[in-house]
Coordinates of C-alpha atoms in Angstrom, one line a residue:
M1 CA 14.1 51.5 47.0
K2 CA 17.6 49.9 46.6
R3 CA 18.6 51.2 50.0
G4 CA 15.5 49.7 51.6
L5 CA 16.0 46.3 49.9
S6 CA 19.7 46.2 50.9
L7 CA 18.8 47.0 54.5
M8 CA 16.1 44.3 54.6
L9 CA 18.4 41.8 53.1
S10 CA 21.0 42.5 55.8
V11 CA 18.4 42.1 58.5
A12 CA 17.1 39.0 56.9
V13 CA 20.5 37.3 56.8
A14 CA 21.0 38.1 60.5
L15 CA 17.6 36.8 61.5
I16 CA 18.0 33.5 59.5
L17 CA 21.3 32.8 61.1
F18 CA 19.9 33.8 64.5
L19 CA 17.1 31.2 64.1
I20 CA 19.4 28.4 62.8
P21 CA 20.2 25.8 65.5
T22 CA 23.5 26.4 67.2
P23 CA 26.4 24.3 65.8
D24 CA 27.8 21.6 68.1
G25 CA 30.5 22.9 70.4
L26 CA 29.4 26.5 70.4
E27 CA 27.3 28.3 73.0
P28 CA 24.0 29.8 71.8
Y29 CA 24.9 33.4 72.8
A30 CA 28.1 33.1 70.7
W31 CA 26.1 31.9 67.6
H32 CA 23.6 34.8 68.1
F33 CA 26.5 37.3 68.2
F34 CA 27.9 35.8 65.0
A35 CA 24.5 36.2 63.3
I36 CA 24.4 39.9 64.1
F37 CA 28.0 40.3 63.0
V38 CA 27.3 38.7 59.6
G39 CA 24.3 40.9 59.2
A40 CA 26.5 43.9 59.8
I41 CA 29.1 42.6 57.2
V42 CA 26.4 42.1 54.6
A43 CA 25.2 45.7 55.3
L44 CA 28.8 47.0 54.9
I45 CA 29.0 45.2 51.5
L46 CA 25.6 46.4 50.2
E47 CA 26.0 49.9 51.8
P48 CA 22.3 50.8 52.5
L49 CA 23.7 53.3 55.1
P50 CA 27.2 54.8 55.7
G51 CA 29.7 52.4 57.3
A52 CA 29.8 54.3 60.6
V53 CA 26.0 54.2 60.9
I54 CA 26.0 50.4 60.4
G55 CA 28.8 49.9 62.9
I56 CA 27.0 52.0 65.6
A57 CA 23.7 50.2 64.9
A58 CA 25.3 46.8 65.3
V59 CA 27.1 47.7 68.5
V60 CA 23.9 49.2 70.0
I61 CA 21.8 46.2 69.0
I62 CA 24.3 43.8 70.6
S63 CA 24.6 45.9 73.7
L64 CA 20.8 46.0 74.1
L65 CA 20.6 42.2 73.6
S66 CA 23.8 41.5 75.6
P67 CA 22.1 38.9 78.0
W68 CA 21.5 36.7 74.9
V69 CA 24.4 37.6 72.5
L70 CA 27.4 38.9 74.5
F71 CA 27.7 37.4 78.0
S72 CA 27.5 33.8 79.1
P73 CA 25.2 32.7 81.9
A74 CA 28.2 32.1 84.1
E75 CA 29.5 35.7 83.6
M76 CA 26.1 37.2 84.4
A77 CA 25.8 35.0 87.5
A78 CA 28.9 36.5 89.0
P79 CA 28.1 38.5 92.2
K80 CA 29.8 41.7 91.1
F81 CA 28.7 41.6 87.4
Q82 CA 26.8 44.7 86.3
L83 CA 25.1 44.0 83.0
A84 CA 24.4 47.6 81.9
A85 CA 27.9 48.8 82.7
Q86 CA 29.7 45.9 81.1
S87 CA 27.6 46.2 78.0
F88 CA 28.4 49.9 77.6
K89 CA 32.1 49.2 78.3
W90 CA 32.2 46.7 75.5
A91 CA 30.3 49.0 73.1
V92 CA 32.8 51.8 73.4
S93 CA 35.9 49.6 73.8
G94 CA 36.9 50.3 70.2
F95 CA 37.3 54.0 70.9
S96 CA 40.1 53.3 73.3
N97 CA 42.0 51.2 70.8
S98 CA 45.4 52.8 69.9
T99 CA 45.2 51.7 66.3
V100 CA 41.9 53.6 65.8
W101 CA 43.6 56.8 67.1
L102 CA 46.6 56.1 64.8
I103 CA 44.2 56.0 61.9
F104 CA 42.7 59.3 63.0
G105 CA 46.2 60.9 63.4
A106 CA 47.3 59.8 60.0
F107 CA 44.1 61.4 58.4
M108 CA 45.3 64.6 59.9
F109 CA 48.6 64.2 58.2
A110 CA 46.7 63.9 54.9
A111 CA 44.8 67.0 55.7
G112 CA 48.1 68.8 56.1
Y113 CA 49.3 67.6 52.7
E114 CA 46.1 68.9 51.2
K115 CA 45.9 72.2 52.9
T116 CA 49.6 73.2 52.3
Q117 CA 49.5 71.6 48.8
F118 CA 52.8 69.9 49.6
G119 CA 51.5 66.6 48.1
R120 CA 50.5 68.4 44.9
R121 CA 53.9 70.0 44.7
L122 CA 55.7 66.6 45.1
A123 CA 53.6 65.1 42.3
L124 CA 54.1 68.0 39.9
I125 CA 57.9 68.0 40.5
L126 CA 58.0 64.3 39.5
V127 CA 55.9 64.9 36.4
K128 CA 58.1 67.9 35.4
Y129 CA 61.3 65.8 35.5
L130 CA 59.9 62.4 34.4
G131 CA 57.0 63.4 32.2
R132 CA 58.6 63.7 28.8
R133 CA 58.1 60.0 27.9
T134 CA 54.9 58.2 28.7
L135 CA 56.8 55.3 30.4
T136 CA 58.7 57.7 32.7
L137 CA 55.5 59.5 33.3
G138 CA 54.1 56.2 34.6
Y139 CA 57.1 56.0 36.9
A140 CA 56.4 59.6 38.0
I141 CA 52.9 58.8 39.0
T142 CA 54.1 55.7 40.8
F143 CA 56.8 57.5 42.8
A144 CA 54.4 60.3 43.7
D145 CA 52.0 57.8 45.2
L146 CA 55.0 56.1 46.9
L147 CA 56.1 59.4 48.6
L148 CA 52.6 60.2 49.8
A149 CA 51.6 56.7 51.0
P150 CA 53.4 56.4 54.3
F151 CA 51.5 59.5 55.7
T152 CA 48.1 59.0 54.0
P153 CA 46.1 56.2 55.5
S154 CA 43.3 56.5 52.9
N155 CA 44.3 55.5 49.4
T156 CA 41.0 57.0 48.3
A157 CA 42.1 60.4 49.6
R158 CA 45.6 60.0 48.2
S159 CA 44.2 59.2 44.8
G160 CA 41.1 61.3 44.7
G161 CA 42.7 64.3 46.5
T162 CA 46.1 64.5 44.9
I163 CA 47.1 62.0 42.2
Y164 CA 43.9 61.9 40.1
P165 CA 43.3 65.7 39.9
I166 CA 46.8 66.1 38.5
I167 CA 46.9 63.2 36.0
S168 CA 43.3 63.9 34.8
N169 CA 44.7 67.1 33.2
L170 CA 47.3 65.3 31.1
P171 CA 45.4 63.2 28.5
P172 CA 43.5 66.2 27.0
L173 CA 46.9 67.8 26.2
Y174 CA 47.2 65.0 23.6
G175 CA 43.6 64.7 22.4
S176 CA 43.1 61.6 24.6
K177 CA 39.4 61.8 25.6
P178 CA 37.4 59.7 28.0
N179 CA 34.8 57.2 26.7
D180 CA 36.3 57.5 23.2
P181 CA 38.8 55.4 21.1
S182 CA 41.3 58.2 21.7
A183 CA 41.5 57.2 25.4
R184 CA 44.1 54.6 24.4
K185 CA 46.5 57.4 23.2
I186 CA 47.7 58.0 26.8
G187 CA 44.8 58.3 29.2
S188 CA 44.2 54.6 29.6
Y189 CA 47.8 53.8 30.4
L190 CA 48.1 56.6 33.0
M191 CA 44.9 55.7 34.8
W192 CA 45.8 52.0 35.0
V193 CA 49.3 52.8 36.3
A194 CA 47.7 55.1 38.9
I195 CA 45.3 52.6 40.3
T196 CA 47.9 49.8 40.3
A197 CA 50.4 52.1 42.1
A198 CA 47.8 52.9 44.7
C199 CA 47.3 49.2 45.4
I200 CA 51.0 48.4 45.6
T201 CA 51.9 51.3 48.0
S202 CA 48.8 50.4 50.1
S203 CA 50.5 47.0 50.8
M204 CA 54.0 48.5 51.2
F205 CA 53.3 50.6 54.3
L206 CA 51.3 49.9 57.4
S207 CA 50.1 53.5 57.4
A208 CA 49.2 53.7 53.7
L209 CA 45.7 52.0 54.0
A210 CA 43.2 52.3 56.8
P211 CA 42.2 48.6 56.7
N212 CA 45.9 47.8 57.3
L213 CA 45.7 49.5 60.7
L214 CA 42.4 47.8 61.4
A215 CA 44.0 44.4 60.6
L216 CA 46.7 45.3 63.1
A217 CA 44.1 45.7 65.8
L218 CA 42.3 42.5 64.8
V219 CA 45.6 40.5 64.9
K220 CA 46.4 41.9 68.4
S221 CA 42.9 41.1 69.8
S222 CA 42.7 37.7 68.1
I223 CA 46.2 36.1 68.7
N224 CA 48.0 38.8 70.8
L225 CA 50.6 39.4 68.1
D226 CA 52.1 42.9 67.7
I227 CA 53.2 44.1 64.3
S228 CA 55.3 47.3 64.1
W229 CA 55.6 49.7 61.3
T230 CA 59.1 48.5 60.6
T231 CA 58.2 44.8 60.7
W232 CA 55.5 45.4 58.1
F233 CA 57.8 47.5 55.9
V234 CA 60.6 44.9 56.0
A235 CA 58.2 42.0 55.3
F236 CA 56.9 43.5 52.1
L237 CA 60.1 45.4 51.1
P238 CA 61.6 43.1 48.4
L239 CA 58.3 42.5 46.7
G240 CA 57.3 46.1 47.0
V241 CA 60.5 47.4 45.4
L242 CA 60.2 44.8 42.6
L243 CA 56.6 45.9 41.9
I244 CA 57.3 49.6 42.1
L245 CA 60.2 49.2 39.6
T246 CA 58.5 46.8 37.1
M247 CA 54.8 47.7 37.2
P248 CA 54.8 50.8 34.9
L249 CA 56.9 48.8 32.4
L250 CA 54.6 45.8 32.6
A251 CA 51.6 48.1 32.0
Y252 CA 53.5 49.7 29.2
W253 CA 53.8 46.2 27.5
L254 CA 50.4 44.8 28.3
Y255 CA 48.4 48.1 27.8
P256 CA 50.6 50.1 25.5
P257 CA 49.9 53.8 25.0
E258 CA 49.8 55.2 21.5
V259 CA 51.7 58.3 22.5
K260 CA 55.3 57.5 23.5
V261 CA 56.8 61.0 23.9
N262 CA 54.9 64.0 25.3
D263 CA 56.9 67.3 25.5
E264 CA 53.8 69.2 26.6
V265 CA 53.4 67.4 29.9
P266 CA 56.6 68.8 31.6
R267 CA 55.8 72.3 30.4
W268 CA 52.3 72.0 31.9
A269 CA 53.8 70.8 35.2
Q270 CA 56.2 73.7 35.2
R271 CA 53.4 76.2 34.8
E272 CA 51.5 74.6 37.6
L273 CA 54.5 74.7 39.9
E274 CA 55.0 78.4 39.1
K275 CA 51.4 79.0 40.2
L276 CA 52.3 77.3 43.6
G277 CA 55.3 79.6 44.0
K278 CA 58.1 78.9 46.4
L279 CA 58.1 76.3 49.2
T280 CA 56.1 77.9 52.0
R281 CA 56.7 77.9 55.7
N282 CA 53.9 75.5 56.4
E283 CA 55.1 73.1 53.8
I284 CA 58.6 73.0 55.3
L285 CA 57.1 72.5 58.8
L286 CA 54.8 69.7 57.5
L287 CA 57.8 68.0 55.9
C288 CA 59.7 68.2 59.2
F289 CA 56.7 66.9 61.2
V290 CA 55.9 63.9 59.0
C291 CA 59.6 62.9 59.1
L292 CA 59.5 63.2 62.9
A293 CA 56.5 60.9 62.9
L294 CA 58.2 58.4 60.6
V295 CA 61.3 58.4 62.9
M296 CA 59.2 57.8 66.0
W297 CA 57.2 55.0 64.3
I298 CA 60.4 53.2 63.2
F299 CA 62.9 53.8 66.1
A300 CA 61.0 55.0 69.2
T301 CA 58.1 52.5 69.7
A302 CA 59.7 51.4 73.0
W303 CA 59.2 54.9 74.4
I304 CA 56.2 56.2 72.6
E305 CA 53.1 54.4 71.3
P306 CA 52.7 55.0 67.5
A307 CA 49.2 56.5 68.0
M308 CA 50.6 58.9 70.6
A309 CA 53.4 59.9 68.2
A310 CA 50.8 60.7 65.6
L311 CA 48.8 62.8 68.1
L312 CA 52.0 64.6 69.1
V313 CA 52.6 65.6 65.5
V314 CA 49.0 66.7 65.1
T315 CA 49.4 68.9 68.2
L316 CA 52.6 70.4 66.7
M317 CA 50.7 71.1 63.5
L318 CA 48.0 72.9 65.5
F319 CA 50.4 74.9 67.6
T320 CA 52.4 76.0 64.5
G321 CA 49.4 76.8 62.3
V322 CA 50.0 74.1 59.7
L323 CA 46.4 73.1 60.7
D324 CA 43.8 74.9 62.7
W325 CA 41.1 73.5 64.9
N326 CA 38.5 73.9 62.2
D327 CA 40.5 71.6 60.0
I328 CA 40.2 69.0 62.7
T329 CA 36.5 69.4 63.5
G330 CA 35.6 69.8 59.9
N331 CA 37.4 66.7 58.6
K332 CA 34.3 64.5 58.0
P333 CA 36.2 61.6 56.4
A334 CA 38.5 61.4 59.4
W335 CA 35.7 61.4 62.0
N336 CA 33.6 59.0 59.8
T337 CA 36.5 56.5 59.6
F338 CA 37.3 57.0 63.4
V339 CA 33.7 56.0 64.4
W340 CA 33.5 53.3 61.7
F341 CA 36.7 51.5 62.7
A342 CA 36.1 51.9 66.4
T343 CA 32.8 50.0 66.1
L344 CA 34.3 47.4 63.8
V345 CA 37.1 46.7 66.3
A346 CA 34.5 46.2 69.0
L347 CA 32.5 43.8 66.8
A348 CA 35.6 41.8 65.8
S349 CA 36.9 41.6 69.3
G350 CA 33.5 40.5 70.4
L351 CA 33.8 37.4 68.2
S352 CA 36.8 36.4 70.3
Q353 CA 35.2 37.4 73.6
V354 CA 32.2 35.1 73.0
G355 CA 34.4 32.2 72.0
F356 CA 33.4 32.0 68.3
I357 CA 36.9 32.5 67.0
A358 CA 38.3 29.7 69.3
W359 CA 35.5 27.4 68.1
L360 CA 36.1 28.3 64.4
G361 CA 39.8 27.7 64.8
K362 CA 39.2 24.3 66.3
E363 CA 36.8 23.3 63.5
G364 CA 39.1 24.7 60.8
G365 CA 42.1 23.0 62.4
A366 CA 40.3 19.7 62.3
L367 CA 39.8 20.1 58.5
L368 CA 43.3 21.4 57.6
G369 CA 45.4 20.1 60.5
H370 CA 46.7 17.2 58.4
L371 CA 48.2 19.6 55.8
D372 CA 51.8 20.5 55.6
P373 CA 52.2 23.9 57.3
T374 CA 53.6 25.4 54.0
L375 CA 50.7 24.1 51.9
A376 CA 48.2 25.3 54.5
T377 CA 49.7 28.8 54.6
I378 CA 49.6 29.0 50.8
A379 CA 46.0 27.6 50.6
L380 CA 44.7 30.0 53.2
L381 CA 46.5 33.0 51.6
V382 CA 45.0 32.1 48.1
A383 CA 41.5 31.7 49.6
F384 CA 41.8 35.0 51.5
Y385 CA 43.0 36.8 48.4
L386 CA 40.5 35.4 45.9
L387 CA 37.5 35.9 48.3
H388 CA 38.1 39.6 47.7
Y389 CA 36.0 39.2 44.6
L390 CA 33.0 39.1 46.9
F391 CA 33.8 42.4 48.7
A392 CA 33.4 46.0 47.6
S393 CA 35.3 47.1 50.7
T394 CA 38.7 46.2 52.0
T395 CA 37.4 47.1 55.4
A396 CA 34.5 44.6 55.2
H397 CA 36.9 42.0 53.8
T398 CA 39.3 42.5 56.7
T399 CA 36.6 42.5 59.4
A400 CA 34.8 39.4 58.0
L401 CA 37.7 37.1 57.0
L402 CA 40.8 38.0 58.9
P403 CA 39.8 36.8 62.4
A404 CA 38.5 33.5 60.8
M405 CA 41.8 33.0 58.9
L406 CA 43.8 33.7 62.1
A407 CA 41.8 31.2 64.1
I408 CA 42.2 28.5 61.5
G409 CA 45.9 29.2 61.0
S410 CA 46.7 29.2 64.8
S411 CA 45.1 25.7 65.1
I412 CA 47.5 24.1 62.4
P413 CA 50.5 22.5 64.0
G414 CA 53.9 23.9 62.9
L415 CA 52.5 26.9 61.1
N416 CA 54.6 30.1 61.6
M417 CA 51.9 32.6 62.7
T418 CA 54.1 35.6 62.3
V419 CA 54.8 34.8 58.7
F420 CA 51.2 33.8 58.1
V421 CA 49.9 37.0 59.5
L422 CA 52.3 39.1 57.5
L423 CA 51.3 37.4 54.3
L424 CA 47.6 38.0 54.9
V425 CA 47.8 41.6 56.0
T426 CA 50.3 42.8 53.4
S427 CA 48.0 41.3 50.7
L428 CA 45.2 43.7 51.6
G429 CA 46.5 46.4 49.3
V430 CA 47.5 44.5 46.2
M431 CA 44.3 42.4 46.2
G432 CA 42.3 45.6 45.5
I433 CA 43.4 45.6 41.9
I434 CA 41.3 42.5 40.9
T435 CA 38.0 44.3 40.4
P436 CA 36.6 47.7 39.5
Y437 CA 35.2 47.9 43.0
G438 CA 38.0 46.2 45.0
T439 CA 39.4 49.2 46.8
G440 CA 38.5 52.9 47.4
P441 CA 40.3 54.5 44.4
S442 CA 38.9 51.8 41.9
P443 CA 35.7 53.7 41.2
I444 CA 37.6 56.9 40.7
Y445 CA 39.8 55.5 37.9
Y446 CA 37.1 53.2 36.6
G447 CA 34.7 56.1 36.4
S448 CA 37.3 58.3 34.6
G449 CA 36.1 57.0 31.2
Y450 CA 39.6 55.9 30.3
L451 CA 39.3 52.3 31.4
P452 CA 36.6 50.3 29.6
T453 CA 34.9 47.6 31.7
A454 CA 36.4 44.7 29.6
D455 CA 39.9 46.2 29.9
Y456 CA 39.6 46.7 33.6
W457 CA 38.5 43.1 34.4
R458 CA 41.1 41.7 32.0
L459 CA 44.0 43.7 33.4
G460 CA 42.7 43.3 37.0
T461 CA 42.9 39.5 36.6
I462 CA 46.3 39.6 35.0
F463 CA 47.9 41.9 37.5
G464 CA 46.0 40.4 40.4
M465 CA 47.2 36.9 39.7
F466 CA 50.7 38.3 39.0
F467 CA 50.7 39.9 42.5
L468 CA 49.4 36.7 44.1
V469 CA 52.1 34.5 42.5
L470 CA 54.8 36.9 43.6
M471 CA 53.4 37.0 47.1
I472 CA 53.9 33.2 47.2
V473 CA 57.2 32.9 45.2
I474 CA 59.0 35.9 46.6
G475 CA 57.1 37.3 49.6
Y476 CA 56.6 34.0 51.5
P477 CA 60.2 32.8 51.3
W478 CA 61.5 36.2 52.3
M479 CA 59.2 36.5 55.3
A480 CA 60.0 32.9 56.3
M481 CA 63.7 33.8 56.3
M482 CA 63.3 37.1 58.1
F483 CA 60.8 36.0 60.8
A484 CA 61.5 32.3 61.3

């Protein structure tokens, strides 16, 4: 019943916008494209169907209605214009996008971590050596996520597949039970540190969150600006280091655990490591391959496209047996994300193609053009960040709002677009902390039973505003200095 109502609401929103008179300065076909786009975004938020299904449906509908929603009368009047061929070419354009393939390749890296259990080994080693005190255990969880993040483009997979299964074993060792007052002994602290670390590392690395890579493609298609892995990393580095080093301590002060010292945790980690045995051949190969990918992403972008570097490493993993072909074909999350993001890239690029983004930038520029560029940058960043309260998906947030923000920003005289773009895209990870539904891992930790609703909303607001203030006070001046 809920699924049907959500689907009907999505369709209703699209139809209402479709029938509203076209705003001045915009072509009717561009407004009709926008109507279908908004309907798709509403469906992504309400989730009556999987995201990939929604994306495919929206692309197919637009292709079928292309004479009225995708192409101008002038385009269709051209002698050599072939409507059917051009409609299909647009529909599948997202599948040729290099960023979409980079996302797919990074998912295969994550599959290697999971299959070889190398990710689990890293986390257990940190717990073994840092797990005696609850505070240092918080740092162990944070560092484990930090080590996995550059090669795991799904923070949901990183948290749900590696971090959470390990830390969920720790609270019971001290009688800390979910949905019970004893949760505050140690479980609540560990779960909050884990979700916060996932958000920070998702902002720290381009390849740590799938919507980061989607944002990269949208920036390229909207304003033709390329952002490299290194540029992203340098832009967020001072803020990221500060947050990594202070967040477990801040959580320790604001959400203190009752248990301060825990001798049993390192012993448990030691037993788990003994079960894993010695480092295997495949783990060593995986470590070499992911380091090779990182080196190519940082130093070799002039010779090899980052997506091709990822595919090269996947090929090496297949040839050496780290992964087999069944691991590729059977990886449903990877294929689902591949299709989902390919269709979203096509939809978002379509907004530019039909002229909607240019019109929006012109209108937004007329409203904000009188502002000082610094004030305009901060105002748009704050709006972009706080509007995440309305989204249960970072992907939907990125697809819906990023092109609009880029259009408005590019129309403001004197605004440094490189700095503006970096502020927006690096905020995608940290903004996920503000709500229990703000990012993929949120429901995992919220549903653990260790984070009561009131605590989650309170801490989400505190940490979310802390992150936003630091983005403005530290991140903005640093980026302005580095990318002036």
